[in-house]
XYZ file of C-alpha atoms in Angstrom:
388
model
C -25.946 34.614 31.610
C -23.107 32.791 33.162
C -20.810 31.662 30.173
C -18.577 28.259 29.827
C -15.445 28.211 28.563
C -13.444 25.208 27.394
C -9.935 24.403 26.488
C -9.372 24.180 22.666
C -6.003 22.447 23.355
C -6.059 18.608 21.976
C -6.512 16.420 24.827
C -3.218 14.894 25.854
C -2.353 11.402 25.431
C -1.837 8.860 28.562
C 0.829 8.791 30.559
C 2.057 5.912 28.701
C 2.903 8.268 26.032
C 4.930 11.015 27.761
C 7.709 12.412 25.963
C 10.702 13.660 28.471
C 13.343 13.946 25.433
C 13.162 18.014 24.410
C 13.061 19.009 28.218
C 15.296 22.255 29.101
C 18.334 21.726 31.058
C 17.540 21.515 35.064
C 19.682 22.908 37.787
C 23.046 20.555 38.565
C 22.377 21.720 42.227
C 19.432 19.622 43.030
C 19.725 16.004 43.852
C 17.533 14.067 41.512
C 14.417 12.297 43.326
C 12.613 11.248 40.137
C 13.536 11.862 36.619
C 10.371 11.330 34.593
C 8.957 13.328 35.561
C 11.842 15.622 36.542
C 11.626 16.000 40.236
C 14.470 17.743 42.490
C 15.417 19.154 45.198
C 18.385 21.411 47.145
C 20.080 20.462 50.496
C 18.515 22.654 53.260
C 21.896 23.802 53.794
C 22.054 25.608 50.467
C 18.783 27.052 51.250
C 19.451 28.681 54.666
C 22.035 30.734 53.558
C 20.159 32.723 51.116
C 16.822 34.776 52.077
C 15.511 35.071 48.456
C 16.214 31.589 47.105
C 18.411 31.701 43.809
C 16.626 30.271 41.210
C 19.460 27.351 40.663
C 18.130 26.439 44.305
C 14.397 26.387 43.512
C 13.085 22.988 43.740
C 11.403 21.320 40.674
C 8.395 19.600 41.288
C 6.347 18.016 38.371
C 3.750 15.155 37.468
C 4.653 15.277 33.493
C 7.230 16.688 31.292
C 8.641 20.285 31.148
C 7.587 22.305 28.504
C 9.130 25.411 26.761
C 6.371 28.293 25.676
C 6.452 31.773 24.112
C 4.922 34.067 26.156
C 3.649 35.837 23.000
C 1.557 33.280 21.918
C 0.681 31.776 25.473
C -2.883 32.339 26.138
C -4.984 31.957 29.860
C -8.709 31.535 29.204
C -11.197 33.114 31.974
C -14.700 31.395 31.858
C -17.387 29.408 33.932
C -19.742 31.434 36.142
C -18.478 35.048 34.217
C -20.384 37.582 32.803
C -18.120 37.542 29.876
C -15.487 34.770 29.012
C -12.247 36.213 27.869
C -8.795 35.523 27.300
C -5.472 37.044 27.049
C -2.103 36.353 26.109
C 0.905 36.868 28.561
C 1.914 39.715 26.984
C -1.685 41.152 26.904
C -1.712 40.821 30.588
C 0.894 42.655 31.110
C -0.158 45.846 29.332
C -3.918 45.372 30.593
C -3.064 44.967 34.506
C -0.736 46.621 36.687
C 2.379 44.729 37.697
C 2.270 43.650 41.715
C 5.225 42.099 43.489
C 4.820 40.022 46.725
C 7.712 37.820 48.439
C 6.106 34.484 49.387
C 7.580 31.089 50.215
C 6.306 28.179 47.884
C 6.607 24.485 49.674
C 5.695 21.092 48.553
C 3.115 18.980 51.103
C 5.764 16.574 50.715
C 8.365 18.373 52.545
C 10.120 15.930 55.168
C 7.799 13.123 53.229
C 11.453 11.046 53.791
C 11.521 11.738 57.537
C 7.784 10.396 57.883
C 8.877 7.098 55.843
C 11.002 6.142 58.750
C 7.991 6.018 60.959
C 5.913 3.564 58.524
C 5.910 3.651 54.577
C 4.535 6.554 52.632
C 3.411 6.765 49.115
C 5.225 9.514 46.883
C 8.267 10.988 45.987
C 10.513 10.881 49.232
C 11.487 14.431 49.838
C 13.833 15.959 52.489
C 13.312 19.239 53.490
C 14.847 21.239 50.591
C 11.361 21.428 48.463
C 10.837 25.022 49.866
C 11.949 28.118 48.168
C 11.283 31.859 49.178
C 11.370 34.012 45.991
C 10.206 37.269 44.944
C 7.055 36.960 42.686
C 5.929 39.208 40.061
C 2.833 39.260 37.851
C -0.784 40.670 38.003
C -3.357 40.283 40.602
C -5.722 37.334 40.518
C -8.702 39.502 41.434
C -7.779 42.293 38.915
C -8.203 39.532 35.931
C -11.274 38.274 37.368
C -13.210 41.283 38.282
C -12.522 41.881 34.434
C -14.413 39.163 33.290
C -17.128 39.502 36.314
C -18.560 36.963 38.428
C -21.658 35.719 37.664
C -23.438 34.699 40.908
C -26.899 33.628 39.959
C -25.816 29.896 40.915
C -24.473 30.174 43.798
C -23.173 32.560 46.549
C -19.609 34.482 46.121
C -18.733 33.111 49.131
C -19.538 29.483 48.067
C -17.738 29.299 44.906
C -14.292 28.485 43.865
C -11.514 29.534 40.922
C -10.357 26.080 39.340
C -7.143 26.630 37.796
C -6.107 23.650 34.896
C -2.863 23.072 32.543
C -3.347 21.612 29.644
C -0.080 22.602 28.290
C 1.565 19.326 28.881
C 1.012 16.129 29.730
C -0.306 14.554 33.072
C 0.938 11.400 35.264
C -2.774 10.830 37.147
C -5.237 12.847 34.984
C -5.867 14.632 31.479
C -4.521 17.755 32.580
C -2.962 18.967 35.865
C -5.628 20.820 38.071
C -6.495 22.513 41.447
C -8.806 25.249 42.933
C -9.013 28.118 45.853
C -11.787 29.287 47.340
C -13.103 32.536 45.119
C -13.107 34.511 48.361
C -9.135 33.794 48.754
C -8.630 35.114 44.725
C -10.755 38.309 45.466
C -8.971 39.279 49.033
C -7.818 42.544 48.525
C -4.813 41.592 50.879
C -4.626 37.718 49.293
C -1.927 38.727 46.826
C -2.617 36.105 44.802
C -0.660 36.022 41.533
C -0.877 35.306 37.725
C 3.063 35.355 37.638
C 5.413 35.870 35.138
C 8.071 36.760 36.729
C 10.539 34.950 39.998
C 13.177 37.082 41.320
C 13.044 39.778 38.932
C 13.451 37.457 35.873
C 10.903 35.881 33.339
C 9.684 32.755 35.014
C 11.694 29.798 33.158
C 9.770 26.320 32.212
C 10.959 24.453 35.021
C 8.868 26.941 37.409
C 6.120 27.115 35.341
C 7.074 29.674 32.842
C 5.705 31.731 30.787
C 2.692 31.714 33.619
C 2.111 30.200 36.911
C -0.329 30.794 39.802
C 1.133 32.031 42.822
C -1.076 31.481 46.203
C 0.743 32.957 49.302
C 0.062 30.893 52.207
C -1.369 27.879 50.361
C 0.770 24.845 49.720
C 2.550 24.666 46.345
C 0.097 22.112 44.614
C -2.301 25.178 44.225
C 0.169 26.980 42.888
C -0.496 25.510 39.417
C 2.087 25.673 36.944
C 1.557 26.590 33.180
C -1.915 27.598 33.657
C -3.770 28.493 30.241
C -7.677 27.758 32.237
C -9.398 29.369 35.109
C -12.674 28.860 35.848
C -14.927 30.539 38.226
C -17.403 27.410 39.528
C -20.008 26.802 42.216
C -17.968 23.569 43.409
C -13.964 22.120 43.709
C -11.659 21.499 40.786
C -12.979 17.924 40.165
C -9.061 16.967 39.254
C -7.355 14.305 40.617
C -4.932 16.400 42.557
C -7.812 18.248 44.221
C -9.873 15.191 44.996
C -7.633 12.339 45.499
C -4.418 13.213 46.566
C -2.819 16.539 48.963
C -5.055 15.135 51.761
C -4.436 14.234 54.999
C -5.767 11.127 55.787
C -5.976 9.282 59.116
C -3.707 6.832 59.893
C -6.113 4.149 60.210
C -6.176 4.578 56.508
C -2.541 2.892 55.850
C -2.710 1.362 52.439
C -3.263 2.412 49.050
C -6.421 -0.545 48.891
C -7.655 1.305 51.703
C -8.069 4.728 50.226
C -11.320 4.434 48.009
C -12.669 7.200 45.996
C -15.349 7.556 48.989
C -12.557 7.526 51.591
C -11.221 10.505 49.637
C -14.480 12.046 49.203
C -14.543 12.181 52.958
C -11.516 14.205 53.721
C -11.071 18.097 53.020
C -8.583 19.374 50.466
C -5.312 20.856 52.182
C -4.697 24.707 51.481
C -2.351 25.182 54.258
C 0.720 23.581 55.948
C 1.430 23.877 59.681
C 3.916 25.448 61.600
C 7.130 23.761 61.053
C 11.141 24.390 61.020
C 14.259 22.791 59.742
C 17.538 22.733 60.806
C 19.763 23.497 57.776
C 23.194 23.420 58.972
C 25.281 22.416 61.973
C 28.708 24.179 62.072
C 31.206 22.987 65.019
C 32.870 26.057 66.241
C 36.309 26.633 68.873
C 34.492 26.406 72.532
C 35.310 28.167 75.769
C 34.712 24.727 77.494
C 37.893 22.333 77.694
C 35.371 19.423 77.753
C 33.205 20.103 74.867
C 32.497 22.007 71.530
C 30.481 24.641 69.935
C 28.204 24.579 67.030
C 26.354 27.161 64.911
C 23.011 26.328 63.986
C 21.098 27.498 61.182
C 17.757 26.824 59.514
C 14.159 27.928 58.330
C 10.583 28.173 59.698
C 7.440 28.473 57.977
C 4.294 29.540 59.879
C 1.198 27.204 59.801
C -2.093 28.594 58.356
C -3.164 32.487 57.103
C -2.859 35.295 59.664
C -0.024 34.236 61.723
C 3.750 34.173 61.596
C 7.105 33.037 63.175
C 7.352 34.846 66.848
C 10.643 32.699 67.337
C 12.174 29.512 67.095
C 14.518 27.256 70.061
C 16.732 25.145 69.614
C 17.861 21.955 72.148
C 20.597 19.608 72.505
C 18.881 17.497 74.912
C 15.715 16.471 73.825
C 13.995 19.148 74.723
C 15.264 19.504 78.699
C 17.110 22.720 77.937
C 16.265 25.610 75.272
C 18.643 28.048 73.473
C 16.106 31.191 71.776
C 17.445 31.453 67.862
C 18.190 35.104 66.333
C 15.906 35.401 63.662
C 17.671 37.195 60.545
C 15.248 37.459 57.810
C 11.549 37.772 57.710
C 10.020 40.082 54.855
C 6.258 41.021 54.299
C 3.511 38.366 55.306
C 4.384 35.717 53.127
C 7.841 34.758 53.472
C 10.089 32.337 55.623
C 12.084 32.946 58.436
C 15.419 32.274 58.538
C 17.119 31.922 62.123
C 20.602 30.768 63.572
C 21.848 30.384 67.355
C 25.495 29.407 68.622
C 25.528 26.608 71.449
C 28.413 26.741 73.677
C 29.913 23.637 75.596
C 27.900 21.013 74.049
C 28.762 17.183 73.781
C 31.609 16.629 70.665
C 29.078 14.956 68.844
C 25.372 15.150 69.273
C 21.906 15.697 68.082
C 19.984 18.893 67.860
C 16.444 19.606 67.565
C 14.395 22.950 66.508
C 11.192 24.399 67.560
C 9.280 26.839 65.977
C 6.929 29.298 67.799
C 4.163 31.381 66.177
C 2.344 34.661 66.804
C -0.309 32.826 68.401
C 1.765 31.082 71.149
C 1.592 27.579 69.114
C 4.646 25.406 69.199
C 5.689 22.951 66.852
C 5.255 19.230 67.936
C 8.015 16.841 69.169
C 6.834 14.176 66.821
C 4.761 14.348 63.566
C 1.499 12.298 62.631
C 1.949 9.943 59.793
C -0.158 9.441 57.035
C -0.326 7.787 53.771
C 0.479 10.461 51.151
C 3.450 11.270 53.801
C 2.377 14.977 54.037
C 2.612 17.986 56.472
C 5.016 16.477 58.565
C 6.260 18.930 60.909
C 8.043 17.198 64.141
C 10.733 19.350 65.581
C 13.472 19.739 63.222
C 16.465 17.744 63.335
C 20.623 18.442 62.931
C 23.433 16.510 63.936
C 26.842 17.155 64.080
């Protein structure tokens, strides 16, 4: 018989009662976009210098206060449509299951929202192009944890089921807890590399990044990588949480105000899983030129694939709005889930100007020149842009 596990923690108070006074210190290398909750990002110029993003340059995205927990007592519960409800402390997870490491890029759905906001006002933190991080995550396979609890398919076919994640451990702006879900098939995919992670870059996860335990879902947007995860429920439906049902969705451009974005409208559109093919110009450095009338530039940037099953095959840059393209050299890719770093030197350009980047994936798809506006300012992927 399926069992349902409920969270035993006290229901958090309303956002009006949020207390940020005991938050741990945050990295000084980040640009603060909002103080309460703390939301901050590095510059893309700093990011593209490191294949694996150092912790001090990993962006912080929060919907409530950052809290510090002890891995010896912090516990995650697994319930819902399972044969046996189970719970483990982080230390017990380490002892019960083998460690898996995966390099995967984490990116916020609102990356480049500030650029979309130039087209028309959007709702959300005005992120630039630094809400992305490529890290080596360590933890246990979610698949192994679910199999240990056993999936009960009496209420639905396995392919129609979902894994719902929740964090009651800290307060939340728009709901009583932060929640998200992914298809059960994604969680059980032997090649999916979905983790309950307790390490980042070989070190214990810090509070800013969801320590002592967070979800890592390679290929999916960061909203599904729930930090401070303490409850996992196998369910016949998606998470009912605000952030799954009424946020992180791409609404059509005709829905251009909060008044038009009614609950019925939100319900019509699918929850986001992946983000589109994208590239960003991180830095443009003038160099000495062989041309007496121009200059040379060194352009560096990053690119990410769109969706699952594809990868970045190449990146091209243009200094004349697409009339002429220069192929970039890929300097870093690792495994199935990492970002791509690239660079290219262009000689004989004007003394000052603009450079644009366009990623191409393994299916031959090209990054679009223009991005499509939406109310929440998510999934913006127009050509990358830089100036010198």
